[in-house]
Short mmCIF file of C-alpha atoms and ligand atoms in Angstrom, two decimals:
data_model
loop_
_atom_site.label_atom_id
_atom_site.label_comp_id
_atom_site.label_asym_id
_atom_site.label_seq_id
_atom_site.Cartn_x
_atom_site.Cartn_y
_atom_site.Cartn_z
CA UNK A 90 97.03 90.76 71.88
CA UNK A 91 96.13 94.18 70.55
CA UNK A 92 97.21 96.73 72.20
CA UNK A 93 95.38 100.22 73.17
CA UNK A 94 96.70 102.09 70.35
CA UNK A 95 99.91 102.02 68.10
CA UNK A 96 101.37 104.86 70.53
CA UNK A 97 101.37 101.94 73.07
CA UNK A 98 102.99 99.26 71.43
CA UNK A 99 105.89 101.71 70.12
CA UNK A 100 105.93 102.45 74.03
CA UNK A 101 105.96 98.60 75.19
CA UNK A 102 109.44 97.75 74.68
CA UNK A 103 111.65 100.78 76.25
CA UNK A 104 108.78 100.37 78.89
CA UNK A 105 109.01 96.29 79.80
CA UNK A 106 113.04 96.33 79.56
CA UNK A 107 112.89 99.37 81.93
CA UNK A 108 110.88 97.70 84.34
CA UNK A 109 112.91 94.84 84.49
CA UNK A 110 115.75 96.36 85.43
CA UNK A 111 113.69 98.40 88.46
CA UNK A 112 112.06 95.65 89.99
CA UNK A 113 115.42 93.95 90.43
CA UNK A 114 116.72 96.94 92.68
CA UNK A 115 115.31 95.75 96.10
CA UNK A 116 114.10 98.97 97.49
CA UNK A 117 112.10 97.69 100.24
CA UNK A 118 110.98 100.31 102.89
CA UNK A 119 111.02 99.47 106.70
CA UNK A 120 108.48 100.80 109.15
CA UNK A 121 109.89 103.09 112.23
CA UNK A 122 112.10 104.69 110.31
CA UNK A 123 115.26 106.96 112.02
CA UNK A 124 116.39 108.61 108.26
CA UNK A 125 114.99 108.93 104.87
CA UNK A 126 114.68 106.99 103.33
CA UNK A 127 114.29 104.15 105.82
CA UNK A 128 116.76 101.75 103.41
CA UNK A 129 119.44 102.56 101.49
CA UNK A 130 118.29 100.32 98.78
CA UNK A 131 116.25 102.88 97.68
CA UNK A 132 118.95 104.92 97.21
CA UNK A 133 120.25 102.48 94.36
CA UNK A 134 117.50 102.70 92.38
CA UNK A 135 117.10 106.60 92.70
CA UNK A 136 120.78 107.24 91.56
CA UNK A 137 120.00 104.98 88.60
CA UNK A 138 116.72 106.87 88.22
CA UNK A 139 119.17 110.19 87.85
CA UNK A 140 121.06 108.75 85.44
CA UNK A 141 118.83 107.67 83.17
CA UNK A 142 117.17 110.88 83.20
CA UNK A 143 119.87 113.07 82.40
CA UNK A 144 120.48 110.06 79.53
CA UNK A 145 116.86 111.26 78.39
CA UNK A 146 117.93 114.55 78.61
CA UNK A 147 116.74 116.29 81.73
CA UNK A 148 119.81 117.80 83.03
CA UNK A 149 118.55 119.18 86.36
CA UNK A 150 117.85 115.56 87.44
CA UNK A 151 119.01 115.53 91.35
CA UNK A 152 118.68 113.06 94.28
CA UNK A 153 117.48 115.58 97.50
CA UNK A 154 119.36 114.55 101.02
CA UNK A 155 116.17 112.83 101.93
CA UNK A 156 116.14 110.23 98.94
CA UNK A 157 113.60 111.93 96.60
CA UNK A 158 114.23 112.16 92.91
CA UNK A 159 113.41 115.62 91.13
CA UNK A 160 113.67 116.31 87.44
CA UNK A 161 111.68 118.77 84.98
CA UNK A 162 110.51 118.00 81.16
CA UNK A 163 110.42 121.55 80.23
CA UNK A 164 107.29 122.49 78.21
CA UNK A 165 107.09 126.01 75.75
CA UNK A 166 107.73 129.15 77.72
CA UNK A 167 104.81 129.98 79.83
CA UNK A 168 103.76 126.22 80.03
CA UNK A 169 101.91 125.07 83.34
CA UNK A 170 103.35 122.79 85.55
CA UNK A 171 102.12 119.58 86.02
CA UNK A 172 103.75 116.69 88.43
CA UNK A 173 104.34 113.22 87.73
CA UNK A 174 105.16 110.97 90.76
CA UNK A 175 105.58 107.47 91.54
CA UNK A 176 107.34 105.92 94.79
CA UNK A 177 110.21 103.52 94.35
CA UNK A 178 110.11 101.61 97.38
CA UNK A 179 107.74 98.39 97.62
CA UNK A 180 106.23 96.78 100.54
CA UNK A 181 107.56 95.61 103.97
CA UNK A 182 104.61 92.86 103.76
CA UNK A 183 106.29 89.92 101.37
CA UNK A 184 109.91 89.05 101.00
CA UNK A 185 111.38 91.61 98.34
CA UNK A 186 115.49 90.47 98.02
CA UNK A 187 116.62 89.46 94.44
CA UNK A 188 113.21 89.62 92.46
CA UNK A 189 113.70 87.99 89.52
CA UNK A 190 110.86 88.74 86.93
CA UNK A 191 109.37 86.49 84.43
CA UNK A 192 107.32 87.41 81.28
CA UNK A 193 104.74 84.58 80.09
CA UNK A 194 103.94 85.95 76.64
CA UNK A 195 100.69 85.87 75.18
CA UNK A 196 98.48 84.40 78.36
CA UNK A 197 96.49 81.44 77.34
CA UNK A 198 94.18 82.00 80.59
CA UNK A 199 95.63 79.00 82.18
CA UNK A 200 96.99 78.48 85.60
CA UNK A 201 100.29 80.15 85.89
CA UNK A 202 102.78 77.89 88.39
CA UNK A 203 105.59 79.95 89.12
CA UNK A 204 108.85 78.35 89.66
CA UNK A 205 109.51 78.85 93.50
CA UNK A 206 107.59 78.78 96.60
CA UNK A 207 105.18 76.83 95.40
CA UNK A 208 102.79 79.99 94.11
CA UNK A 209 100.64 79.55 91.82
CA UNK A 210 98.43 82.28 90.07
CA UNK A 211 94.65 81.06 89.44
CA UNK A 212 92.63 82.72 87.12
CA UNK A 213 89.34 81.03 89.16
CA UNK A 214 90.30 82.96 92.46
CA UNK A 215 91.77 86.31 90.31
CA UNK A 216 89.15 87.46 87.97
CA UNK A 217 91.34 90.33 86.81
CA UNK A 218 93.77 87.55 85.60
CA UNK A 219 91.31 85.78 83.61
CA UNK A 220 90.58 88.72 82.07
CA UNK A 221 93.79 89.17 80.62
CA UNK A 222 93.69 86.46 77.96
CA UNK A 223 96.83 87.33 75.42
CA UNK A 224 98.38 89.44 77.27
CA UNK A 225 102.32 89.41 78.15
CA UNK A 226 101.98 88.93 81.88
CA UNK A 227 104.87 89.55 84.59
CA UNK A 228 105.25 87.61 87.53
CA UNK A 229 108.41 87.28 89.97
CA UNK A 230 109.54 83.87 90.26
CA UNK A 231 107.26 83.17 93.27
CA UNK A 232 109.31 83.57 96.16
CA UNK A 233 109.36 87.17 96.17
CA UNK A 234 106.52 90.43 95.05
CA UNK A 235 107.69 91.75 91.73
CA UNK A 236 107.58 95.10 93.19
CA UNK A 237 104.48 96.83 90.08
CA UNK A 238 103.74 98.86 92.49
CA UNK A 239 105.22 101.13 92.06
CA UNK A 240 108.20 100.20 89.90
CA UNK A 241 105.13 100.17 87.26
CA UNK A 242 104.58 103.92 88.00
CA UNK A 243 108.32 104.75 87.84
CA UNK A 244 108.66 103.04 84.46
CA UNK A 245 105.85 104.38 82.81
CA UNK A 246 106.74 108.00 83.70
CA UNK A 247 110.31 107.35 82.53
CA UNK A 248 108.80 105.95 78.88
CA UNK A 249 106.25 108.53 78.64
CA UNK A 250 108.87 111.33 79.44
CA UNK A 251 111.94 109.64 77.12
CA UNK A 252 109.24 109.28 74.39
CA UNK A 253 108.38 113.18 75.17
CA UNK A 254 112.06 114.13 75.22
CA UNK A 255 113.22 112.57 71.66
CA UNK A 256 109.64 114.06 69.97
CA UNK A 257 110.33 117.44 70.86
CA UNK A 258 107.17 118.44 68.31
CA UNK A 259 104.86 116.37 70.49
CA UNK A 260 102.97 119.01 72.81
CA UNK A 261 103.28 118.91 76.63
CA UNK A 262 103.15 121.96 79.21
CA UNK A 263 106.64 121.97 81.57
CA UNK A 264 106.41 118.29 83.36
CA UNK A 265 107.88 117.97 86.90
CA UNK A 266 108.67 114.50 87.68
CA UNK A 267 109.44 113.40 91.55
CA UNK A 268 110.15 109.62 92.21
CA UNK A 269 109.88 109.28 96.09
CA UNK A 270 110.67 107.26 98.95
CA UNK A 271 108.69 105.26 102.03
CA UNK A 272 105.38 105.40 100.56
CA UNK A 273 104.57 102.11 101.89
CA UNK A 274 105.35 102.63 105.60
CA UNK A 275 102.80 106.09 105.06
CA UNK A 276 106.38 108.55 104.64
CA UNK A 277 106.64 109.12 101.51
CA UNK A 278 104.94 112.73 101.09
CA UNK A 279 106.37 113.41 104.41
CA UNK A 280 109.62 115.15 103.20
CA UNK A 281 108.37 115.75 99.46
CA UNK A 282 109.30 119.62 98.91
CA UNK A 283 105.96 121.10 97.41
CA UNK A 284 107.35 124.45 96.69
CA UNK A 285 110.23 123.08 95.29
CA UNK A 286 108.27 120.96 92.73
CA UNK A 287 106.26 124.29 91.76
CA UNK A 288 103.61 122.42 90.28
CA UNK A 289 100.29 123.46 89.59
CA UNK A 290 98.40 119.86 90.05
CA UNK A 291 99.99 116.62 89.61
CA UNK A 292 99.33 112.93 89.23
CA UNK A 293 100.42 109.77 91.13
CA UNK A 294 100.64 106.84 88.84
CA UNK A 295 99.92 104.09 91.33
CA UNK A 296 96.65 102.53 90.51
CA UNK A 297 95.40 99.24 89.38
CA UNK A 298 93.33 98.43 86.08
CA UNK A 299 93.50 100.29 83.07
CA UNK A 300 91.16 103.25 82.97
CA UNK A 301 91.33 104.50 87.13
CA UNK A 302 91.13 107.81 87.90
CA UNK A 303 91.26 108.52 91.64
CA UNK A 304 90.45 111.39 93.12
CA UNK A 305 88.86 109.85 96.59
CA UNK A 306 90.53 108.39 99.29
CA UNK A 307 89.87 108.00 102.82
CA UNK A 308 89.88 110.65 105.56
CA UNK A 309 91.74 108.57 108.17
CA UNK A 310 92.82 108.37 111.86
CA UNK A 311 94.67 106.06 114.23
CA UNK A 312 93.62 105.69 117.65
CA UNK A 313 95.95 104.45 120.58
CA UNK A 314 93.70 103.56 123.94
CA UNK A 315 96.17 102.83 127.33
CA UNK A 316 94.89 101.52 130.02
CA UNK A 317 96.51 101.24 133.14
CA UNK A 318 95.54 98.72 135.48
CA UNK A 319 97.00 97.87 139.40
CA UNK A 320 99.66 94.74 139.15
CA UNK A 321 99.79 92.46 142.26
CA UNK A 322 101.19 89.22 143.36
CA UNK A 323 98.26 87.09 142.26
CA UNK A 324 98.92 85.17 145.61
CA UNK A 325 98.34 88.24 147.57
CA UNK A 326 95.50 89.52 144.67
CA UNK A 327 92.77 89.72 146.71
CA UNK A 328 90.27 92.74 146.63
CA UNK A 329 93.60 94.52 145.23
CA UNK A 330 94.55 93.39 141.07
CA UNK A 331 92.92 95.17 138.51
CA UNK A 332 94.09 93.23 135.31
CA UNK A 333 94.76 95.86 132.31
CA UNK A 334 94.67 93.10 130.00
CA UNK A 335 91.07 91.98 130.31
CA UNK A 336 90.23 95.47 130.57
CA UNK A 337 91.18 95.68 126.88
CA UNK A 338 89.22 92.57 126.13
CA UNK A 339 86.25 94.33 127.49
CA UNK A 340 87.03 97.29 125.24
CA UNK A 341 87.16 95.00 122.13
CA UNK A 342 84.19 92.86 122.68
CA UNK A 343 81.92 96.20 123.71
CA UNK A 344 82.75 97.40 119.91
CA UNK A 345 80.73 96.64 116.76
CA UNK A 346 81.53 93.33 115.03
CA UNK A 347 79.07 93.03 112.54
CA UNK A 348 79.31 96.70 111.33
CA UNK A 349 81.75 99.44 111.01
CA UNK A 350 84.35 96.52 110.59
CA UNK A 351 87.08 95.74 107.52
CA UNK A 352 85.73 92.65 106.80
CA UNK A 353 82.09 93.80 106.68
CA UNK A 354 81.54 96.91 104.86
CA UNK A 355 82.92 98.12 101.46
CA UNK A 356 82.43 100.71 98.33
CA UNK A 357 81.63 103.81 101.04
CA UNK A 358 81.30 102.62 104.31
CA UNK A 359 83.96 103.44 106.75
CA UNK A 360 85.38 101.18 109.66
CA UNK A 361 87.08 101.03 113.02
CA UNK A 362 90.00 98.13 112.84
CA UNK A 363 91.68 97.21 116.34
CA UNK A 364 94.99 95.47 114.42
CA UNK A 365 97.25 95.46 117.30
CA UNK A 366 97.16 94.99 120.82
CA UNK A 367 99.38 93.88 123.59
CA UNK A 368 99.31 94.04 127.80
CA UNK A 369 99.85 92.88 130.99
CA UNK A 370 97.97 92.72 134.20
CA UNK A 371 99.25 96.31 134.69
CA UNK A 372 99.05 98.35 131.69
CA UNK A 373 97.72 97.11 128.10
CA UNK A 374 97.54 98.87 124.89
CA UNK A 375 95.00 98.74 121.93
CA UNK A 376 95.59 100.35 118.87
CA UNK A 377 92.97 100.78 116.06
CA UNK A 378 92.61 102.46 112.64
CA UNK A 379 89.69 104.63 111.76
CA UNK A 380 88.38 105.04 108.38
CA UNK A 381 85.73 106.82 106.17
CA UNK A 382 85.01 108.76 103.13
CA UNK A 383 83.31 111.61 105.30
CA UNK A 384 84.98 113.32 107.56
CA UNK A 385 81.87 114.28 110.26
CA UNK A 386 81.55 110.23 110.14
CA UNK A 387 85.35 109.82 110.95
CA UNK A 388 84.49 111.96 114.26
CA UNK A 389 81.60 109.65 114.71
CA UNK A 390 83.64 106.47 114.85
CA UNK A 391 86.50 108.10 116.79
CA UNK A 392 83.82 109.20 119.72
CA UNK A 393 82.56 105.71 119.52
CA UNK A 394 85.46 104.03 120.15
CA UNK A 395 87.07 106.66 122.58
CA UNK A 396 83.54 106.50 124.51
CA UNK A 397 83.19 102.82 124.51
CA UNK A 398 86.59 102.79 125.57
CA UNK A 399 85.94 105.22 128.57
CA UNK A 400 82.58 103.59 129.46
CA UNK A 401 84.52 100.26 130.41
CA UNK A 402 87.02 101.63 132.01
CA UNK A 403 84.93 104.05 133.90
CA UNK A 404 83.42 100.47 135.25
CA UNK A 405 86.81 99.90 137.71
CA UNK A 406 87.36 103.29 139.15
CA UNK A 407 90.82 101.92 140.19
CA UNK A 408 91.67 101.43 136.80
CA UNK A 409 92.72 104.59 134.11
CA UNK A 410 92.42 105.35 130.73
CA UNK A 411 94.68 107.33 128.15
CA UNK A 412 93.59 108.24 124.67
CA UNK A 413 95.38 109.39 122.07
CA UNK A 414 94.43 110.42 118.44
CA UNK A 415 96.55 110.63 115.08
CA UNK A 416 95.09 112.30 111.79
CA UNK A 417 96.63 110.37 109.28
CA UNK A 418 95.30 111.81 106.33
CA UNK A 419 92.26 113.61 104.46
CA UNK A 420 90.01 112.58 101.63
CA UNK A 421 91.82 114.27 99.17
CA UNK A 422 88.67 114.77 97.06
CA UNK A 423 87.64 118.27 98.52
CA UNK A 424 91.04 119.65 97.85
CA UNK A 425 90.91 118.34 94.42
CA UNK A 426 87.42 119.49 93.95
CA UNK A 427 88.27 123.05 93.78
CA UNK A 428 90.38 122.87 90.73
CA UNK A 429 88.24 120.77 88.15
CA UNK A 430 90.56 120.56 85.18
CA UNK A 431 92.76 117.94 86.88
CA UNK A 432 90.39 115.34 86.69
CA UNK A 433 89.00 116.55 83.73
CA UNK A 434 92.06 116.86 81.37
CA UNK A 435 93.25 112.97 83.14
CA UNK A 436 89.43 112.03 81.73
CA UNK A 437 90.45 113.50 78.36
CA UNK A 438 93.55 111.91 77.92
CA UNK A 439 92.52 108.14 79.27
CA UNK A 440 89.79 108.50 76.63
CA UNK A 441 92.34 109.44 73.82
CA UNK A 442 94.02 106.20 74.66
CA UNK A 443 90.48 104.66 73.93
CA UNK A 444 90.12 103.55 77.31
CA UNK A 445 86.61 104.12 79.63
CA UNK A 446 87.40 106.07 82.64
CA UNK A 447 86.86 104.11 86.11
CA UNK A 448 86.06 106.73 89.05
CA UNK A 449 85.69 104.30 92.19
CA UNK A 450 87.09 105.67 95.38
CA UNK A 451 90.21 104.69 97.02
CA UNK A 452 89.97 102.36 100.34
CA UNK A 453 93.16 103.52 101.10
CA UNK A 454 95.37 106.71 101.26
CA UNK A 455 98.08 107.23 98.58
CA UNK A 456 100.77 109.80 98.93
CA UNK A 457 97.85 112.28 96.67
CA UNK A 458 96.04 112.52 99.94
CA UNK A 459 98.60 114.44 102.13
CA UNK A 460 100.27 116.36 98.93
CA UNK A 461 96.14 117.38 98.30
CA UNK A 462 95.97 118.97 101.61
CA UNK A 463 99.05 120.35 101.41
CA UNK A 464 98.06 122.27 98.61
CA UNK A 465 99.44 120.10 95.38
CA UNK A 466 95.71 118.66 94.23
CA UNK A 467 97.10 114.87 93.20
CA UNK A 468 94.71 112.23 91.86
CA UNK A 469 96.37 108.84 91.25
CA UNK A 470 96.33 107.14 87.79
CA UNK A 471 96.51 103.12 86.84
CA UNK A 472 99.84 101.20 86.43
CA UNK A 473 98.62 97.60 85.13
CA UNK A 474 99.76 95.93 88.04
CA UNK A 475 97.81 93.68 90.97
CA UNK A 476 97.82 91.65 94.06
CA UNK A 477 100.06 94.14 95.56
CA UNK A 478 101.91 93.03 98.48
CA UNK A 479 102.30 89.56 97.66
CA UNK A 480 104.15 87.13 96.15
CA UNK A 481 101.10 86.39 93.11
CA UNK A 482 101.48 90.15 92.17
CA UNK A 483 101.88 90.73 88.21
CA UNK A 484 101.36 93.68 85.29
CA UNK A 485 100.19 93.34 82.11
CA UNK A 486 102.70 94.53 79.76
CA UNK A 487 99.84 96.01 77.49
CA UNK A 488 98.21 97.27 80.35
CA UNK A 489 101.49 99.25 81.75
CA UNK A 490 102.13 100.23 77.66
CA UNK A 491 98.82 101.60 78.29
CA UNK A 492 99.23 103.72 81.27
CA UNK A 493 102.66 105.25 79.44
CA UNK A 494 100.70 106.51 76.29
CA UNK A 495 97.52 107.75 78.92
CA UNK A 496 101.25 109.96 80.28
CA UNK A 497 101.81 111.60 76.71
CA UNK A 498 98.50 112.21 76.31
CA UNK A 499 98.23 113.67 79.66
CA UNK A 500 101.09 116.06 78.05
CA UNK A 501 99.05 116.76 75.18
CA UNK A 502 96.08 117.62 77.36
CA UNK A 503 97.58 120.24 79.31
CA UNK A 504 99.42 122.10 76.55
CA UNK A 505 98.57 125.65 76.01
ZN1 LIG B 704 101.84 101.97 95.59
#
């Protein structure tokens, strides 16, 4: 297989043997969290991170006391800054202890059986797959995730900025790079030092197939409904027991279900998802995600479920109700809006790597939607890695050569 452009294949080998190395640092995060990062596995692979980087050259390279990797590329005197940032941790959602990762060279479109647990990676269920005929794929060895995302991210910014630092000629404006923690369990902008990083704009390289640009996410809220019940003896019940419990059922069957749901809208359409709940007779808790691109439509689907909420329980005056409501995060795009050369210099430099640009929103948050509204505008960029969270995930080698070379000729883009 070809690849993108001969700036690419010089890039794929540094690239694959770095990746290798990452994804066999298990640096999975854990949700409730009491430090940062939330597992000191993490930790590992950021003091390698620093060492490698002040190999490459970049002598200010320095862990922070919350687990967060800073280092600076510097560009010609009066440079902007630009950021680079991937997260090193991977997800709490499949087993991620002693990945082991496999390349198949030159796919043949087939099947791929991996060696353990039985998975198996089927071109007729994974489209994406089948479209990947002759590339180097890599896969774990099926009983773990290989951990592309983000390890993809973190290798492609290390390439891209080695390749930078032994081409000195090669333009490129002053590059901060930040490799961060917790970004799966929604923490890892949380502690991320914006002033520190100085950066004018930067980019999150944490996307999917070659060509993403991302500059939409959702706006997004979570929404925890309490209600309190009266708990009695059901011998002596009569008259007296207001159960908490089917209270809650009430609350979930008054709500949409074929609309405003996960599983039945997509591209734009936003959703309210009740993903946990748990009670007694006496007290029982619901607690729901709310999503949209719009943020006057977020309100909308908050009040609905708040009010539907409050209408049931208003139905049992014995019975109370408490609400409470969590911004999560913003669509970042109205932050990044204001400052149009970030997405247009990414545009430039995917299409000097010969590659179309693909604009589709995020149905998600990434760690680009709190930095945005925090003042650092940060769209997100492809890796070459899919099926996230699982044990079937795999990256293209040519793909994730790709997303490197897209890096120096995001460089070249923003020199001045
Ligand atoms: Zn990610």
């Amino acid at each position: 297989m070809s690849y993108t452009s001969p700036l690419a294949e010089s890039l794929a080998p540094d690239l694959l043997e770095r990746f290798q190395r990452y994804v066999r640092v298990d640096t999975q995060s854990a949700r409730d969290r009491e430090g940062s990062p939330s597992t000191p596995g993490q930790l590992d692979l950021a003091r390698m991170l620093v060492d490698e980087l002040h190999a490459i050259g970049l002598a200010d390279a320095a862990l922070d006391e919350h687990g967060y990797v800073y280092a600076t590329l510097e560009g010609p005197e009066g440079s902007p800054v630009i950021g680079l940032l991937a997260h090193m941790d991977v997800s709490p959602d499949a087993p991620a202890a002693g990945v082991e990762p496999l390349v198949h060279a030159a796919y043949d479109g087939g099947r791929i059986e991996l060696p353990r647990g039985g998975t198996v990676l089927d071109p007729a269920e994974m489209p994406v797959l089948a479209g990947k005929v002759g590339h180097d794929i890599v896969t774990s060895s099926g009983d773990t995730l290989l951990g592309a995302d983000d390890k993809a991210g973190v290798a492609e910014i290390m390439t891209a900025v080695a390749h930078l630092a032994a081409n000195p000629e090669l333009p490129r404006p002053t590059l901060r790079i930040a490799f961060t923690p917790d970004e799966e369990v929604g923490e890892g902008a949380t502690l991320f030092d914006v002033e520190r990083f100085g950066a004018r704009c930067a980019y999150t390289i944490d996307g999917s197939q070659p060509g993403e640009l991302q500059d939409e996410t959702f706006s997004a809220a979570e929404v925890s409904l309490t209600v309190y019940g009266v708990d009695i003896h059901p011998g002596y019940a009569t008259g007296k027991l207001v159960n908490a419990a089917r209270l809650a059922g009430r609350i979930l069957a008054a709500l949409p279900a074929d609309r405003l749901t996960p599983e039945t809208t997509s591209d734009r359409e936003g959703f309210i998802h009740p993903y946990e709940i748990s009670g007694s007779a006496g007290r029982a808790v619901v607690r729901a995600i709310v999503r949209d691109f719009d943020d006057d439509l977020l309100h909308e689907h908050v009040a609905l479920l708040t009010r539907t909420a409050a209408e049931v329980v208003a139905a049992e005056p014995r019975a109370r109700l408490d609400v409470k409501v969590r911004p999560q995060y913003v669509n970042m795009r109205r932050h990044i809006e204001t400052m149009p050369e970030v997405v247009e210099r990414a545009e430039r430099a995917i299409r000097a790597e010969g590659l179309e640009v693909i604009r589709d929103p995020i149905r998600g948050g990434t760690d680009g939607s709190n930095l945005s509204a925090r003042g650092l505008p940060t769209p997100n960029l492809f890796t070459g890695g899919h099926e996230y969270h699982s044990t079937r995930e795999w990256a293209s080698v040519q793909d994730m050569a790709s997303a490197a070379a897209v890096i120096v000729r995001l460089a070249e883009a923003w020199a001045e």
